[in-house]
Amino acid sequence: MPGEAAFAYHGAMSFDPIVQVSVSEQVAQRLLTMIRTGLLTPGQQLPPERDLASMLGVGRPAVREAIRGLALLGLLRIRQGEGTFVGSLEMRELLEPLELVIELNPGTLDALFDARLVIEPGVAALAATHMSDADIARLHSLVDDEQALLGDPETFSAADMAFHEAIVDACENPFLQSIANSLYLLGKKSRRVTSRVDGTLARSLQDHRGILNALAARDPGQAAQAMRRHLCRVRDAYATSVGPAQGEAGPPEV
């Protein structure tokens, strides 16, 4: 019977409800597509809000809301008195919202350490097979800088970042470079904390020398092991510095 067939058909399938997308979301998607396809380029100024609303055939409130949302993601920059501009679209800028997530959710930092332990030893191993003499010389220079900066945690951190970035660059794999650099940039919070723990900078310098020696020997296995040892020590230093009480209460003030 038709009724029974309809009942059987209805019971065998399910449908998700149709969700209407707000006008502001449609505007944001249109602007995002223009950025992705290069119609809007880094640093370019958007038309005034009124003109943009007219061009898209929507109200100004929808345009305003879309711009604010994309600005929160770092894709657009609102300059008071000047207008709205496309952001630089550089990795550091685009990762800023994720840094806030880490600040507000201390548990995500443990996951970040786990991710680095999976990725960075492999990157170091691959870099060991691609390292040029110039790359090794640059790492030596950065380690020498770190030696001179042991009493300056903030500047030491910049040299530390350059050291890791140089290794990532040397692996010559664009996919791993993107992932590893993203993870390392997101670890700024942990470095702010651990850099103030007595002896941490000296241990990092020692670890970096071990990593450099393995890379200079072009030994992938030793490079991976040295990097893993370094990351484990950094993670342990962070865990010790915040303590269980702070870990439960939330991220420390740094």
PDB file of C-alpha atoms in Angstrom:
ATOM      1  CA  MET A   1       0.000   0.000   0.000  1.00  0.00           C
ATOM      2  CA  PRO A   2       1.211   3.550  -0.677  1.00  0.00           C
ATOM      3  CA  GLY A   3       0.982   4.447   3.002  1.00  0.00           C
ATOM      4  CA  GLU A   4       3.122   1.470   4.055  1.00  0.00           C
ATOM      5  CA  ALA A   5       5.726   2.241   1.350  1.00  0.00           C
ATOM      6  CA  ALA A   6       5.915   5.826   2.488  1.00  0.00           C
ATOM      7  CA  PHE A   7       6.319   4.715   6.111  1.00  0.00           C
ATOM      8  CA  ALA A   8       9.117   2.275   5.200  1.00  0.00           C
ATOM      9  CA  TYR A   9      10.871   4.942   3.109  1.00  0.00           C
ATOM     10  CA  HIS A  10      10.614   7.456   5.896  1.00  0.00           C
ATOM     11  CA  GLY A  11      12.001   4.991   8.431  1.00  0.00           C
ATOM     12  CA  ALA A  12      15.005   4.106   6.245  1.00  0.00           C
ATOM     13  CA  MET A  13      16.242   7.637   5.717  1.00  0.00           C
ATOM     14  CA  SER A  14      16.829  10.750   7.761  1.00  0.00           C
ATOM     15  CA  PHE A  15      17.312  14.324   6.697  1.00  0.00           C
ATOM     16  CA  ASP A  16      19.203  17.157   8.324  1.00  0.00           C
ATOM     17  CA  PRO A  17      17.156  20.329   8.630  1.00  0.00           C
ATOM     18  CA  ILE A  18      17.881  23.104   6.168  1.00  0.00           C
ATOM     19  CA  VAL A  19      19.710  25.877   7.980  1.00  0.00           C
ATOM     20  CA  GLN A  20      19.306  29.399   6.702  1.00  0.00           C
ATOM     21  CA  VAL A  21      22.580  31.328   6.518  1.00  0.00           C
ATOM     22  CA  SER A  22      22.356  34.875   7.792  1.00  0.00           C
ATOM     23  CA  VAL A  23      23.072  37.761   5.451  1.00  0.00           C
ATOM     24  CA  SER A  24      26.154  38.731   7.437  1.00  0.00           C
ATOM     25  CA  GLU A  25      27.541  35.194   7.048  1.00  0.00           C
ATOM     26  CA  GLN A  26      26.952  35.389   3.304  1.00  0.00           C
ATOM     27  CA  VAL A  27      28.806  38.707   3.176  1.00  0.00           C
ATOM     28  CA  ALA A  28      31.680  37.220   5.182  1.00  0.00           C
ATOM     29  CA  GLN A  29      31.851  34.228   2.829  1.00  0.00           C
ATOM     30  CA  ARG A  30      31.893  36.535  -0.189  1.00  0.00           C
ATOM     31  CA  LEU A  31      34.753  38.589   1.252  1.00  0.00           C
ATOM     32  CA  LEU A  32      36.602  35.421   2.279  1.00  0.00           C
ATOM     33  CA  THR A  33      36.299  34.064  -1.276  1.00  0.00           C
ATOM     34  CA  MET A  34      37.651  37.334  -2.659  1.00  0.00           C
ATOM     35  CA  ILE A  35      40.636  37.110  -0.299  1.00  0.00           C
ATOM     36  CA  ARG A  36      41.249  33.450  -1.110  1.00  0.00           C
ATOM     37  CA  THR A  37      41.136  34.040  -4.877  1.00  0.00           C
ATOM     38  CA  GLY A  38      43.317  37.143  -4.745  1.00  0.00           C
ATOM     39  CA  LEU A  39      40.646  39.687  -5.679  1.00  0.00           C
ATOM     40  CA  LEU A  40      41.410  41.271  -2.308  1.00  0.00           C
ATOM     41  CA  THR A  41      45.111  41.317  -1.501  1.00  0.00           C
ATOM     42  CA  PRO A  42      47.077  41.861   1.739  1.00  0.00           C
ATOM     43  CA  GLY A  43      47.072  45.515   2.752  1.00  0.00           C
ATOM     44  CA  GLN A  44      44.331  46.480   0.306  1.00  0.00           C
ATOM     45  CA  GLN A  45      41.662  48.844   1.615  1.00  0.00           C
ATOM     46  CA  LEU A  46      38.026  47.784   1.337  1.00  0.00           C
ATOM     47  CA  PRO A  47      35.431  50.216  -0.002  1.00  0.00           C
ATOM     48  CA  PRO A  48      33.607  52.243   2.671  1.00  0.00           C
ATOM     49  CA  GLU A  49      30.902  50.337   4.526  1.00  0.00           C
ATOM     50  CA  ARG A  50      28.109  52.189   2.726  1.00  0.00           C
ATOM     51  CA  ASP A  51      29.570  51.498  -0.732  1.00  0.00           C
ATOM     52  CA  LEU A  52      30.250  47.855   0.099  1.00  0.00           C
ATOM     53  CA  ALA A  53      26.658  47.386   1.253  1.00  0.00           C
ATOM     54  CA  SER A  54      25.397  48.896  -1.992  1.00  0.00           C
ATOM     55  CA  MET A  55      27.719  46.759  -4.117  1.00  0.00           C
ATOM     56  CA  LEU A  56      26.567  43.564  -2.370  1.00  0.00           C
ATOM     57  CA  GLY A  57      22.915  44.562  -2.224  1.00  0.00           C
ATOM     58  CA  VAL A  58      22.652  44.186   1.548  1.00  0.00           C
ATOM     59  CA  GLY A  59      22.181  46.439   4.557  1.00  0.00           C
ATOM     60  CA  ARG A  60      25.044  48.168   6.326  1.00  0.00           C
ATOM     61  CA  PRO A  61      24.511  46.219   9.597  1.00  0.00           C
ATOM     62  CA  ALA A  62      25.199  42.935   7.758  1.00  0.00           C
ATOM     63  CA  VAL A  63      28.405  44.357   6.276  1.00  0.00           C
ATOM     64  CA  ARG A  64      29.468  45.728   9.652  1.00  0.00           C
ATOM     65  CA  GLU A  65      28.909  42.370  11.377  1.00  0.00           C
ATOM     66  CA  ALA A  66      30.769  40.453   8.650  1.00  0.00           C
ATOM     67  CA  ILE A  67      33.754  42.804   8.865  1.00  0.00           C
ATOM     68  CA  ARG A  68      33.912  42.494  12.628  1.00  0.00           C
ATOM     69  CA  GLY A  69      33.851  38.697  12.388  1.00  0.00           C
ATOM     70  CA  LEU A  70      36.663  38.571   9.831  1.00  0.00           C
ATOM     71  CA  ALA A  71      38.633  41.097  11.873  1.00  0.00           C
ATOM     72  CA  LEU A  72      38.431  38.787  14.891  1.00  0.00           C
ATOM     73  CA  LEU A  73      40.004  36.072  12.735  1.00  0.00           C
ATOM     74  CA  GLY A  74      42.825  38.402  11.720  1.00  0.00           C
ATOM     75  CA  LEU A  75      41.778  38.446   8.063  1.00  0.00           C
ATOM     76  CA  LEU A  76      40.761  42.100   8.149  1.00  0.00           C
ATOM     77  CA  ARG A  77      42.192  45.024  10.107  1.00  0.00           C
ATOM     78  CA  ILE A  78      39.998  47.934  11.190  1.00  0.00           C
ATOM     79  CA  ARG A  79      41.920  51.191  11.558  1.00  0.00           C
ATOM     80  CA  GLN A  80      39.985  53.926  13.276  1.00  0.00           C
ATOM     81  CA  GLY A  81      39.673  56.978  11.065  1.00  0.00           C
ATOM     82  CA  GLU A  82      41.214  55.198   8.070  1.00  0.00           C
ATOM     83  CA  GLY A  83      38.972  52.297   7.155  1.00  0.00           C
ATOM     84  CA  THR A  84      39.131  48.531   6.814  1.00  0.00           C
ATOM     85  CA  PHE A  85      42.092  46.756   5.251  1.00  0.00           C
ATOM     86  CA  VAL A  86      42.923  43.183   4.339  1.00  0.00           C
ATOM     87  CA  GLY A  87      45.370  41.780   6.909  1.00  0.00           C
ATOM     88  CA  SER A  88      48.886  40.672   6.084  1.00  0.00           C
ATOM     89  CA  LEU A  89      47.641  37.061   5.920  1.00  0.00           C
ATOM     90  CA  GLU A  90      50.918  35.982   7.473  1.00  0.00           C
ATOM     91  CA  MET A  91      50.899  32.887   9.660  1.00  0.00           C
ATOM     92  CA  ARG A  92      51.735  34.759  12.858  1.00  0.00           C
ATOM     93  CA  GLU A  93      48.786  37.092  12.407  1.00  0.00           C
ATOM     94  CA  LEU A  94      46.310  34.381  11.464  1.00  0.00           C
ATOM     95  CA  LEU A  95      47.267  32.275  14.500  1.00  0.00           C
ATOM     96  CA  GLU A  96      46.468  35.032  17.004  1.00  0.00           C
ATOM     97  CA  PRO A  97      42.876  33.793  17.598  1.00  0.00           C
ATOM     98  CA  LEU A  98      44.214  30.311  18.386  1.00  0.00           C
ATOM     99  CA  GLU A  99      46.662  31.800  20.860  1.00  0.00           C
ATOM    100  CA  LEU A 100      43.664  33.211  22.729  1.00  0.00           C
ATOM    101  CA  VAL A 101      42.090  29.751  22.809  1.00  0.00           C
ATOM    102  CA  ILE A 102      45.244  28.409  24.440  1.00  0.00           C
ATOM    103  CA  GLU A 103      45.272  31.285  26.926  1.00  0.00           C
ATOM    104  CA  LEU A 104      41.688  30.550  27.973  1.00  0.00           C
ATOM    105  CA  ASN A 105      41.947  26.748  27.968  1.00  0.00           C
ATOM    106  CA  PRO A 106      45.130  25.565  29.686  1.00  0.00           C
ATOM    107  CA  GLY A 107      44.392  21.943  28.828  1.00  0.00           C
ATOM    108  CA  THR A 108      44.938  22.687  25.144  1.00  0.00           C
ATOM    109  CA  LEU A 109      48.598  23.397  25.864  1.00  0.00           C
ATOM    110  CA  ASP A 110      49.114  19.734  26.787  1.00  0.00           C
ATOM    111  CA  ALA A 111      47.661  18.782  23.421  1.00  0.00           C
ATOM    112  CA  LEU A 112      49.981  21.283  21.766  1.00  0.00           C
ATOM    113  CA  PHE A 113      53.019  19.679  23.411  1.00  0.00           C
ATOM    114  CA  ASP A 114      51.819  16.258  22.239  1.00  0.00           C
ATOM    115  CA  ALA A 115      51.473  17.557  18.693  1.00  0.00           C
ATOM    116  CA  ARG A 116      54.967  19.044  18.757  1.00  0.00           C
ATOM    117  CA  LEU A 117      56.366  15.734  20.018  1.00  0.00           C
ATOM    118  CA  VAL A 118      54.799  13.968  17.048  1.00  0.00           C
ATOM    119  CA  ILE A 119      55.883  16.487  14.405  1.00  0.00           C
ATOM    120  CA  GLU A 120      59.158  18.160  15.364  1.00  0.00           C
ATOM    121  CA  PRO A 121      61.405  15.115  15.898  1.00  0.00           C
ATOM    122  CA  GLY A 122      60.440  13.976  12.402  1.00  0.00           C
ATOM    123  CA  VAL A 123      61.143  17.436  11.029  1.00  0.00           C
ATOM    124  CA  ALA A 124      64.588  17.387  12.679  1.00  0.00           C
ATOM    125  CA  ALA A 125      65.324  13.967  11.204  1.00  0.00           C
ATOM    126  CA  LEU A 126      64.369  15.139   7.728  1.00  0.00           C
ATOM    127  CA  ALA A 127      66.332  18.379   8.143  1.00  0.00           C
ATOM    128  CA  ALA A 128      69.439  16.352   8.999  1.00  0.00           C
ATOM    129  CA  THR A 129      69.377  14.886   5.494  1.00  0.00           C
ATOM    130  CA  HIS A 130      69.012  18.315   3.820  1.00  0.00           C
ATOM    131  CA  MET A 131      71.207  20.567   5.963  1.00  0.00           C
ATOM    132  CA  SER A 132      73.695  22.639   3.983  1.00  0.00           C
ATOM    133  CA  ASP A 133      76.929  24.026   5.413  1.00  0.00           C
ATOM    134  CA  ALA A 134      75.269  27.461   5.394  1.00  0.00           C
ATOM    135  CA  ASP A 135      72.352  26.103   7.445  1.00  0.00           C
ATOM    136  CA  ILE A 136      74.739  24.640  10.008  1.00  0.00           C
ATOM    137  CA  ALA A 137      76.665  27.904  10.177  1.00  0.00           C
ATOM    138  CA  ARG A 138      73.425  29.806  10.844  1.00  0.00           C
ATOM    139  CA  LEU A 139      72.488  27.431  13.654  1.00  0.00           C
ATOM    140  CA  HIS A 140      75.943  27.874  15.199  1.00  0.00           C
ATOM    141  CA  SER A 141      75.442  31.646  15.074  1.00  0.00           C
ATOM    142  CA  LEU A 142      72.025  31.395  16.733  1.00  0.00           C
ATOM    143  CA  VAL A 143      73.371  29.158  19.497  1.00  0.00           C
ATOM    144  CA  ASP A 144      76.158  31.677  20.107  1.00  0.00           C
ATOM    145  CA  ASP A 145      73.492  34.407  20.356  1.00  0.00           C
ATOM    146  CA  GLU A 146      71.595  32.337  22.909  1.00  0.00           C
ATOM    147  CA  GLN A 147      74.745  31.924  24.970  1.00  0.00           C
ATOM    148  CA  ALA A 148      75.091  35.710  25.143  1.00  0.00           C
ATOM    149  CA  LEU A 149      71.402  36.178  25.993  1.00  0.00           C
ATOM    150  CA  LEU A 150      71.020  33.842  28.969  1.00  0.00           C
ATOM    151  CA  GLY A 151      70.321  36.837  31.194  1.00  0.00           C
ATOM    152  CA  ASP A 152      67.637  38.234  28.862  1.00  0.00           C
ATOM    153  CA  PRO A 153      64.694  35.802  28.625  1.00  0.00           C
ATOM    154  CA  GLU A 154      62.669  37.842  26.147  1.00  0.00           C
ATOM    155  CA  THR A 155      65.478  38.262  23.613  1.00  0.00           C
ATOM    156  CA  PHE A 156      66.621  34.675  24.210  1.00  0.00           C
ATOM    157  CA  SER A 157      63.108  33.585  23.220  1.00  0.00           C
ATOM    158  CA  ALA A 158      63.485  35.350  19.856  1.00  0.00           C
ATOM    159  CA  ALA A 159      66.763  33.522  19.195  1.00  0.00           C
ATOM    160  CA  ASP A 160      65.129  30.273  20.341  1.00  0.00           C
ATOM    161  CA  MET A 161      62.331  30.751  17.824  1.00  0.00           C
ATOM    162  CA  ALA A 162      64.807  31.517  15.053  1.00  0.00           C
ATOM    163  CA  PHE A 163      66.727  28.326  15.894  1.00  0.00           C
ATOM    164  CA  HIS A 164      63.637  26.144  15.544  1.00  0.00           C
ATOM    165  CA  GLU A 165      62.439  27.969  12.431  1.00  0.00           C
ATOM    166  CA  ALA A 166      65.825  27.422  10.764  1.00  0.00           C
ATOM    167  CA  ILE A 167      65.487  23.681  11.338  1.00  0.00           C
ATOM    168  CA  VAL A 168      61.963  23.669   9.965  1.00  0.00           C
ATOM    169  CA  ASP A 169      63.066  25.603   6.878  1.00  0.00           C
ATOM    170  CA  ALA A 170      65.868  23.098   6.261  1.00  0.00           C
ATOM    171  CA  CYS A 171      63.506  20.111   6.121  1.00  0.00           C
ATOM    172  CA  GLU A 172      62.395  21.339   2.674  1.00  0.00           C
ATOM    173  CA  ASN A 173      58.867  19.973   2.998  1.00  0.00           C
ATOM    174  CA  PRO A 174      56.208  22.697   2.639  1.00  0.00           C
ATOM    175  CA  PHE A 175      53.532  20.687   4.435  1.00  0.00           C
ATOM    176  CA  LEU A 176      55.683  19.917   7.452  1.00  0.00           C
ATOM    177  CA  GLN A 177      56.986  23.482   7.443  1.00  0.00           C
ATOM    178  CA  SER A 178      53.476  24.884   7.679  1.00  0.00           C
ATOM    179  CA  ILE A 179      52.433  22.490  10.459  1.00  0.00           C
ATOM    180  CA  ALA A 180      55.622  22.763  12.509  1.00  0.00           C
ATOM    181  CA  ASN A 181      55.811  26.556  12.310  1.00  0.00           C
ATOM    182  CA  SER A 182      52.166  26.832  13.334  1.00  0.00           C
ATOM    183  CA  LEU A 183      52.691  24.623  16.375  1.00  0.00           C
ATOM    184  CA  TYR A 184      55.832  26.455  17.406  1.00  0.00           C
ATOM    185  CA  LEU A 185      54.235  29.885  17.103  1.00  0.00           C
ATOM    186  CA  LEU A 186      51.325  28.721  19.239  1.00  0.00           C
ATOM    187  CA  GLY A 187      53.768  27.706  21.967  1.00  0.00           C
ATOM    188  CA  LYS A 188      54.584  31.306  22.885  1.00  0.00           C
ATOM    189  CA  LYS A 189      52.562  31.028  26.089  1.00  0.00           C
ATOM    190  CA  SER A 190      54.576  28.102  27.422  1.00  0.00           C
ATOM    191  CA  ARG A 191      57.848  29.869  26.596  1.00  0.00           C
ATOM    192  CA  ARG A 192      56.771  32.959  28.526  1.00  0.00           C
ATOM    193  CA  VAL A 193      56.252  30.767  31.568  1.00  0.00           C
ATOM    194  CA  THR A 194      59.234  28.433  31.318  1.00  0.00           C
ATOM    195  CA  SER A 195      61.722  31.193  30.478  1.00  0.00           C
ATOM    196  CA  ARG A 196      61.275  32.494  34.027  1.00  0.00           C
ATOM    197  CA  VAL A 197      62.054  29.171  35.671  1.00  0.00           C
ATOM    198  CA  ASP A 198      65.595  29.043  37.039  1.00  0.00           C
ATOM    199  CA  GLY A 199      67.922  27.048  34.819  1.00  0.00           C
ATOM    200  CA  THR A 200      65.474  26.617  31.926  1.00  0.00           C
ATOM    201  CA  LEU A 201      67.346  28.831  29.485  1.00  0.00           C
ATOM    202  CA  ALA A 202      70.655  27.138  30.247  1.00  0.00           C
ATOM    203  CA  ARG A 203      69.049  23.704  29.704  1.00  0.00           C
ATOM    204  CA  SER A 204      67.512  24.875  26.420  1.00  0.00           C
ATOM    205  CA  LEU A 205      70.904  26.096  25.280  1.00  0.00           C
ATOM    206  CA  GLN A 206      72.418  22.734  26.168  1.00  0.00           C
ATOM    207  CA  ASP A 207      69.629  20.941  24.300  1.00  0.00           C
ATOM    208  CA  HIS A 208      70.101  23.164  21.256  1.00  0.00           C
ATOM    209  CA  ARG A 209      73.799  22.320  21.188  1.00  0.00           C
ATOM    210  CA  GLY A 210      72.883  18.620  21.212  1.00  0.00           C
ATOM    211  CA  ILE A 211      70.407  19.100  18.371  1.00  0.00           C
ATOM    212  CA  LEU A 212      72.976  21.100  16.408  1.00  0.00           C
ATOM    213  CA  ASN A 213      75.644  18.429  16.862  1.00  0.00           C
ATOM    214  CA  ALA A 214      73.289  15.768  15.515  1.00  0.00           C
ATOM    215  CA  LEU A 215      72.309  17.934  12.551  1.00  0.00           C
ATOM    216  CA  ALA A 216      75.958  18.780  11.820  1.00  0.00           C
ATOM    217  CA  ALA A 217      76.703  15.042  11.797  1.00  0.00           C
ATOM    218  CA  ARG A 218      73.795  14.598   9.331  1.00  0.00           C
ATOM    219  CA  ASP A 219      72.407  11.902  11.633  1.00  0.00           C
ATOM    220  CA  PRO A 220      68.576  11.730  11.325  1.00  0.00           C
ATOM    221  CA  GLY A 221      68.105   9.321  14.240  1.00  0.00           C
ATOM    222  CA  GLN A 222      70.202  11.375  16.648  1.00  0.00           C
ATOM    223  CA  ALA A 223      68.557  14.594  15.483  1.00  0.00           C
ATOM    224  CA  ALA A 224      65.087  13.193  16.173  1.00  0.00           C
ATOM    225  CA  GLN A 225      66.155  11.869  19.568  1.00  0.00           C
ATOM    226  CA  ALA A 226      67.781  15.177  20.549  1.00  0.00           C
ATOM    227  CA  MET A 227      64.696  17.143  19.533  1.00  0.00           C
ATOM    228  CA  ARG A 228      62.376  14.797  21.424  1.00  0.00           C
ATOM    229  CA  ARG A 229      64.547  15.065  24.546  1.00  0.00           C
ATOM    230  CA  HIS A 230      64.450  18.855  24.302  1.00  0.00           C
ATOM    231  CA  LEU A 231      60.657  19.010  23.920  1.00  0.00           C
ATOM    232  CA  CYS A 232      60.127  16.630  26.845  1.00  0.00           C
ATOM    233  CA  ARG A 233      62.318  18.776  29.069  1.00  0.00           C
ATOM    234  CA  VAL A 234      60.436  21.914  28.026  1.00  0.00           C
ATOM    235  CA  ARG A 235      57.108  20.231  28.758  1.00  0.00           C
ATOM    236  CA  ASP A 236      58.333  19.051  32.163  1.00  0.00           C
ATOM    237  CA  ALA A 237      59.606  22.548  32.998  1.00  0.00           C
ATOM    238  CA  TYR A 238      56.209  24.016  32.122  1.00  0.00           C
ATOM    239  CA  ALA A 239      54.342  21.422  34.194  1.00  0.00           C
ATOM    240  CA  THR A 240      56.591  22.113  37.169  1.00  0.00           C
ATOM    241  CA  SER A 241      56.267  25.869  36.852  1.00  0.00           C
ATOM    242  CA  VAL A 242      52.458  26.006  36.825  1.00  0.00           C
ATOM    243  CA  GLY A 243      51.909  23.206  39.378  1.00  0.00           C
ATOM    244  CA  PRO A 244      48.732  21.120  39.773  1.00  0.00           C
ATOM    245  CA  ALA A 245      46.820  23.827  41.604  1.00  0.00           C
ATOM    246  CA  GLN A 246      47.300  26.392  38.862  1.00  0.00           C
ATOM    247  CA  GLY A 247      46.602  23.815  36.200  1.00  0.00           C
ATOM    248  CA  GLU A 248      43.152  23.230  37.727  1.00  0.00           C
ATOM    249  CA  ALA A 249      42.374  26.881  38.344  1.00  0.00           C
ATOM    250  CA  GLY A 250      43.354  28.109  34.890  1.00  0.00           C
ATOM    251  CA  PRO A 251      46.307  29.592  33.065  1.00  0.00           C
ATOM    252  CA  PRO A 252      48.813  31.548  35.163  1.00  0.00           C
ATOM    253  CA  GLU A 253      49.125  35.284  34.800  1.00  0.00           C
ATOM    254  CA  VAL A 254      52.195  35.921  32.656  1.00  0.00           C
TER     255      VAL A 254
END
